[in-house]
Coordinates of C-alpha atoms and ligand atoms in Angstrom, one line a residue:
M1 CA 14.8 16.2 92.7
G2 CA 11.5 14.5 93.5
N3 CA 8.3 14.9 91.6
K4 CA 8.2 18.4 90.2
R5 CA 5.4 20.3 88.3
I6 CA 7.1 21.7 85.1
L7 CA 5.5 24.2 82.8
V8 CA 6.5 23.3 79.3
T9 CA 5.9 26.2 76.9
G10 CA 5.6 24.8 73.4
G11 CA 4.9 21.4 74.9
A12 CA 2.7 20.4 71.9
G13 CA 5.6 21.1 69.5
D14 CA 8.0 18.8 67.7
I15 CA 10.6 18.8 70.5
G16 CA 8.4 19.8 73.5
S17 CA 6.2 16.8 72.9
H18 CA 9.2 14.5 73.3
M19 CA 10.2 16.3 76.5
V20 CA 6.6 15.9 77.9
R21 CA 6.9 12.1 77.6
L22 CA 10.3 12.1 79.2
L23 CA 9.0 14.1 82.1
L24 CA 6.2 11.7 82.6
E25 CA 8.6 8.7 82.5
A26 CA 10.8 10.4 85.1
G27 CA 7.8 10.8 87.5
H28 CA 7.3 14.6 87.0
T29 CA 4.0 16.4 86.2
P30 CA 4.2 18.4 83.0
V31 CA 1.8 21.3 82.4
I32 CA 1.8 22.1 78.7
F33 CA 1.4 25.8 77.6
D34 CA 0.9 26.1 73.9
N35 CA -1.0 28.3 71.4
L36 CA -1.1 25.4 68.9
S37 CA 0.1 27.8 66.2
T38 CA 2.8 25.3 65.2
G39 CA 2.2 22.7 67.9
H40 CA -0.1 19.7 67.4
R41 CA -3.0 18.9 69.7
E42 CA -2.6 15.2 68.8
F43 CA 0.9 15.3 70.2
I44 CA -0.6 15.9 73.8
P45 CA -0.7 12.6 75.7
K46 CA -4.1 11.7 77.2
G47 CA -4.5 13.1 80.8
V48 CA -1.6 15.6 80.5
L49 CA -2.5 19.1 81.9
F50 CA -2.8 21.6 79.0
V51 CA -3.3 25.3 79.0
R52 CA -4.0 26.7 75.6
G53 CA -2.4 30.2 75.7
D54 CA -0.2 32.7 73.9
L55 CA 3.1 34.0 75.3
R56 CA 2.2 37.3 73.7
K57 CA -0.7 37.6 76.1
P58 CA 0.6 38.0 79.7
L59 CA -2.8 37.2 81.2
D60 CA -2.8 33.8 79.5
I61 CA 0.5 33.0 81.2
R62 CA -0.8 34.4 84.6
K63 CA -3.8 32.0 84.3
A64 CA -1.4 29.0 84.0
F65 CA 0.6 30.0 87.1
K66 CA -2.6 30.8 89.1
K67 CA -4.1 27.4 88.2
Y68 CA -1.1 25.2 88.8
K69 CA 1.7 25.5 91.4
I70 CA 4.7 25.4 89.0
D71 CA 8.2 24.5 90.3
A72 CA 10.2 25.2 87.1
V73 CA 9.8 26.0 83.4
I74 CA 11.2 24.5 80.2
H75 CA 10.8 27.2 77.6
F76 CA 10.6 25.7 74.1
A77 CA 7.9 27.9 72.5
A78 CA 9.4 29.9 69.6
L79 CA 9.4 30.3 65.9
I80 CA 12.4 28.6 64.4
V81 CA 12.5 28.9 60.6
V82 CA 15.6 31.0 59.7
P83 CA 14.5 32.2 56.2
E84 CA 11.1 33.1 57.6
S85 CA 12.8 35.2 60.3
V86 CA 14.7 37.1 57.6
A87 CA 11.5 37.8 55.7
Q88 CA 9.4 38.6 58.8
P89 CA 11.7 39.8 61.6
L90 CA 9.0 41.6 63.6
K91 CA 7.0 38.3 63.9
Y92 CA 10.1 36.6 65.3
Y93 CA 11.0 39.4 67.8
E94 CA 7.4 39.5 69.0
N95 CA 7.0 35.8 69.4
N96 CA 10.5 34.8 70.6
V97 CA 11.6 37.9 72.6
T98 CA 8.5 39.6 73.8
G99 CA 6.9 36.2 74.5
S100 CA 10.0 35.3 76.6
L101 CA 9.9 38.6 78.4
N102 CA 6.2 38.1 79.3
L103 CA 7.0 34.6 80.5
F104 CA 9.8 35.7 82.7
Q105 CA 7.8 38.5 84.2
E106 CA 4.9 36.1 85.1
M107 CA 7.4 33.6 86.5
I108 CA 8.8 36.3 88.8
R109 CA 5.3 37.4 89.8
A110 CA 4.5 33.8 90.7
G111 CA 7.7 33.3 92.6
V112 CA 9.1 30.7 90.0
N113 CA 12.8 31.3 89.3
K114 CA 14.1 28.2 87.5
V115 CA 14.0 28.0 83.7
V116 CA 15.7 25.7 81.0
F117 CA 15.8 27.8 77.8
S118 CA 15.8 26.4 74.3
S119 CA 18.6 28.3 72.6
S120 CA 20.5 27.5 69.4
A121 CA 23.8 27.0 67.7
C122 CA 22.6 29.8 65.5
V123 CA 24.0 32.2 68.1
Y124 CA 27.5 31.4 66.8
G125 CA 26.8 32.3 63.2
Q126 CA 29.7 30.9 61.0
P127 CA 32.2 29.9 63.7
L128 CA 35.9 30.4 63.1
K129 CA 36.8 27.0 64.4
T130 CA 35.0 23.8 65.1
P131 CA 34.2 22.0 67.3
I132 CA 32.5 25.1 68.8
K133 CA 32.9 25.8 72.5
E134 CA 30.5 28.0 74.5
E135 CA 33.2 30.7 74.9
E136 CA 33.1 31.3 71.1
P137 CA 32.1 34.8 70.2
L138 CA 28.4 35.2 69.3
K139 CA 28.0 36.4 65.7
V140 CA 24.4 36.0 64.6
T141 CA 23.6 36.2 60.9
N142 CA 19.8 36.2 61.0
P143 CA 16.9 37.5 63.1
Y144 CA 16.1 34.0 64.5
G145 CA 19.6 33.7 65.9
A146 CA 19.4 37.3 67.2
T147 CA 16.2 36.5 69.2
K148 CA 18.1 33.6 70.9
V149 CA 21.0 35.9 71.8
M150 CA 18.6 38.5 73.2
V151 CA 16.8 36.1 75.4
E152 CA 20.1 34.7 76.7
Q153 CA 21.1 38.3 77.5
I154 CA 17.8 38.9 79.3
L155 CA 18.3 35.7 81.4
G156 CA 21.8 36.8 82.2
D157 CA 20.6 40.2 83.5
L158 CA 17.8 38.6 85.5
A159 CA 20.2 36.2 87.1
A160 CA 22.6 39.1 87.9
A161 CA 19.7 40.8 89.6
G162 CA 19.1 37.6 91.6
K163 CA 15.7 37.1 90.0
M164 CA 16.3 33.9 87.9
D165 CA 18.4 30.8 87.6
Y166 CA 18.7 29.3 84.2
V167 CA 20.4 26.8 81.8
A168 CA 20.3 27.9 78.2
L169 CA 20.8 24.8 76.0
R170 CA 22.3 25.7 72.6
Y171 CA 20.8 23.1 70.3
F172 CA 22.8 21.9 67.3
N173 CA 20.8 20.1 64.6
V174 CA 18.0 18.3 66.3
A175 CA 16.6 15.4 64.3
G176 CA 15.0 11.9 64.7
A177 CA 11.8 11.0 66.4
H178 CA 10.2 9.0 69.2
P179 CA 10.7 5.3 68.5
S180 CA 6.9 4.7 68.9
G181 CA 6.3 6.6 65.6
E182 CA 3.6 8.6 67.4
I183 CA 5.4 12.0 67.4
G184 CA 8.2 13.5 65.3
I185 CA 9.0 16.6 63.3
K186 CA 5.7 17.6 61.7
M187 CA 6.1 20.8 59.7
D188 CA 3.8 21.6 56.8
K189 CA 6.7 22.6 54.6
P190 CA 9.9 21.1 56.3
T191 CA 13.0 23.2 55.7
H192 CA 15.3 20.8 57.6
L193 CA 17.5 18.3 55.8
I194 CA 16.5 15.0 57.4
P195 CA 12.7 15.3 57.0
N196 CA 13.4 16.3 53.3
V197 CA 15.7 13.3 52.8
M198 CA 13.0 11.0 54.2
K199 CA 10.4 12.6 51.9
A200 CA 12.7 12.0 48.9
A201 CA 13.4 8.4 50.0
L202 CA 9.6 7.8 50.2
G203 CA 9.1 9.4 46.8
K204 CA 7.0 12.1 48.3
V205 CA 9.2 14.7 46.5
K206 CA 10.9 14.0 43.2
Q207 CA 14.3 15.1 44.2
L208 CA 16.1 16.5 47.3
Q209 CA 17.9 19.8 46.6
V210 CA 21.4 19.8 48.0
F211 CA 22.1 23.4 48.8
G212 CA 25.7 24.1 47.8
D213 CA 28.6 21.9 46.7
D214 CA 31.4 24.5 47.1
Y215 CA 31.7 24.8 50.8
P216 CA 35.2 24.3 52.3
T217 CA 34.2 20.8 53.5
K218 CA 35.4 17.3 52.5
D219 CA 32.8 16.9 49.7
G220 CA 31.7 20.5 49.3
S221 CA 28.3 20.1 50.9
G222 CA 27.3 21.6 54.2
V223 CA 28.5 19.8 57.4
R224 CA 26.3 19.8 60.5
D225 CA 26.2 18.1 64.0
Y226 CA 23.0 16.0 64.1
V227 CA 21.7 15.2 67.6
H228 CA 18.8 12.9 68.4
V229 CA 15.7 14.6 69.9
L230 CA 15.7 12.0 72.7
D231 CA 19.3 12.8 73.6
L232 CA 18.4 16.4 73.6
C233 CA 15.5 15.8 76.0
D234 CA 17.9 13.9 78.3
A235 CA 20.0 17.0 78.5
H236 CA 16.9 19.1 79.5
L237 CA 16.2 16.7 82.4
L238 CA 19.8 16.9 83.6
A239 CA 19.6 20.7 83.3
L240 CA 16.5 20.7 85.5
K241 CA 18.4 18.5 88.1
L242 CA 21.3 21.0 88.0
L243 CA 18.8 23.9 88.7
F244 CA 17.3 22.2 91.7
K245 CA 20.8 21.2 93.0
E246 CA 22.7 24.5 92.7
K247 CA 21.9 27.5 94.8
V248 CA 22.7 29.8 91.8
C249 CA 22.8 28.7 88.3
R250 CA 23.4 30.6 85.1
Q251 CA 24.8 28.4 82.3
M252 CA 24.9 28.3 78.5
I253 CA 25.6 24.7 77.3
N254 CA 25.9 23.2 73.8
V255 CA 23.9 20.1 73.0
G256 CA 25.3 18.3 70.0
N257 CA 26.9 15.0 69.0
G258 CA 30.4 16.5 68.5
K259 CA 30.6 14.8 65.1
G260 CA 30.0 16.5 61.7
F261 CA 28.2 14.9 58.8
S262 CA 27.9 16.4 55.3
V263 CA 24.7 16.5 53.4
L264 CA 26.1 13.8 51.1
D265 CA 27.0 11.6 54.2
V266 CA 23.4 11.9 55.4
I267 CA 22.1 10.9 52.0
R268 CA 24.4 7.9 51.8
T269 CA 23.5 6.8 55.3
A270 CA 19.8 7.3 54.7
E271 CA 19.9 5.1 51.6
K272 CA 21.5 2.3 53.7
V273 CA 18.9 2.8 56.6
T274 CA 15.9 3.0 54.3
G275 CA 17.0 0.6 51.5
Q276 CA 15.7 3.3 49.1
K277 CA 17.5 5.6 46.7
V278 CA 17.4 9.2 47.7
P279 CA 17.2 11.1 44.4
Y280 CA 18.9 14.5 44.6
K281 CA 20.3 17.3 42.6
M282 CA 23.1 19.8 43.5
S283 CA 21.7 23.3 43.8
P284 CA 23.1 26.8 44.7
R285 CA 23.9 27.6 48.3
R286 CA 20.9 28.6 50.5
A287 CA 21.0 32.2 51.8
G288 CA 22.2 32.4 55.4
D289 CA 23.7 28.9 55.4
C290 CA 27.3 28.3 56.6
G291 CA 29.7 25.5 55.8
C292 CA 30.5 23.7 58.9
V293 CA 28.8 23.8 62.4
V294 CA 29.9 21.1 64.9
A295 CA 29.6 21.2 68.7
S296 CA 32.0 20.6 71.5
F297 CA 29.8 19.0 74.2
A298 CA 32.6 18.9 76.8
K299 CA 30.7 21.4 79.0
A300 CA 27.5 19.4 78.9
K301 CA 29.5 16.3 80.0
R302 CA 31.2 18.3 82.8
M303 CA 28.2 20.2 84.1
L304 CA 25.4 17.8 83.4
G305 CA 27.1 14.4 83.1
W306 CA 25.5 14.3 79.6
T307 CA 26.8 12.4 76.6
P308 CA 24.9 11.6 73.4
K309 CA 23.7 7.9 73.3
R310 CA 22.4 7.9 69.7
D311 CA 24.2 8.4 66.4
L312 CA 23.3 9.4 62.9
K313 CA 22.0 5.9 62.0
D314 CA 19.7 5.9 65.1
I315 CA 18.5 9.4 64.0
L316 CA 17.7 8.3 60.5
E317 CA 16.1 5.0 61.6
S318 CA 13.7 6.8 63.9
A319 CA 13.0 9.5 61.3
W320 CA 12.2 6.8 58.7
V321 CA 9.7 5.1 61.2
W322 CA 8.1 8.5 61.8
Q323 CA 8.0 9.5 58.1
R324 CA 6.3 6.2 57.1
A325 CA 3.8 6.6 60.0
Q326 CA 2.6 9.9 58.6
Ligands
WQD428 C1 21.2 21.4 57.3 C2 22.1 21.3 56.1 C3 21.6 22.9 54.4 C4 17.6 21.1 53.5 C5 18.5 24.7 61.4 C6 17.8 26.0 61.5 C7 17.5 26.4 62.9 C8 18.3 25.7 64.0 C9 19.2 24.6 63.6 C10 17.1 25.4 66.0 C11 22.6 22.7 55.5 C12 21.3 21.5 53.9 C13 18.9 21.4 54.1 C14 17.5 20.7 52.2 C15 19.9 20.8 52.0 N1 17.3 25.0 64.7 N2 20.0 21.2 53.3 N3 18.7 20.5 51.5 O1 20.0 25.3 58.6 O2 21.7 23.9 59.8 O3 19.8 24.8 61.0 O4 18.5 23.9 62.5 O5 17.7 26.1 66.7 O6 16.1 26.2 63.0 O7 18.7 27.0 61.1 O8 19.5 23.0 59.3 O9 18.4 21.0 58.3 O10 17.9 23.4 57.3 O11 20.2 22.3 57.0 O12 21.0 20.6 51.3 O13 16.5 20.4 51.6 O14 21.4 20.7 55.1 O15 22.2 23.7 53.4 O16 23.9 22.5 55.0 P1 20.3 24.3 59.6 P2 18.9 22.4 58.0

């Protein structure tokens, strides 16, 4: 594939910043495009090219493509908090859908036609069977998931018109952090399980709330497929390779560990990893949640040669290092 210049939208964010480091290690030149609304300036490594801009402003994007000769794009930038998307759908459609439309228009204008898109397991809603394959019907249950389905649809139509090649990676539950402890999931009010478990283990919150104990799972708590952020970034690099290898490429690919862990499993493992008690209390189900979401990553293995290298223990160990470094 050789040294490529990759525009990384959301490259100052929790996941994008891990991808920027991997691109550097692989000998590529990342160009970060971020409005720092949820990204962190301190996550940008010294010397990395950075364009502060907003996907809602096409001229900001045009400036980046004019300034740098871009070979491909990895598109992370989006709002991702499901309950917030229910309360403020327009904010999500404007940022996640209009922002993507503007990006694709500017890519086509600049003659750039390769994109790896950050999609989500949320496109499946509550699946009928798990592990979930990419052929499962899409049944979104919230505006956040709807924005991901819409952007996948837009990419499919652009590809059919011969304007774009893409790999849409459907993330399952991304967690963990860079082993250096320099970057990780840094949300003001984290909604995700693993950051909340770490805060409870550190005594930063009195008790973890376990949302629901009556799901049809082995212990009644929600089951999810946790995938290490570094494994996820490996999948993006392999997706880039596929885009530069294939003449035409239009793929949706799951990225998950293929194993499900319940909330209580995560608590028990976190107590072993941290050596701390995780105080928790059973609470009612959280609106919009489903019982069990676990990936089949057979297609990622077949198309990308990707398999997860890190397990739940690795995820929790790296999250613990990051939490204590805060
Ligand atoms: C996991 C499990 C909760 C917090 C998220 C987002 C979405 C998507 C995937 C990107 C569930 C339970 C959680 C807590 C709990 N990301 N939980 N107490 O909702 O599966 O999906 O990641 O595409 O952004 O929807 O992740 O970590 O919020 O919840 O009991 O304090 O943990 O009920 O069963 P979720 P989560």
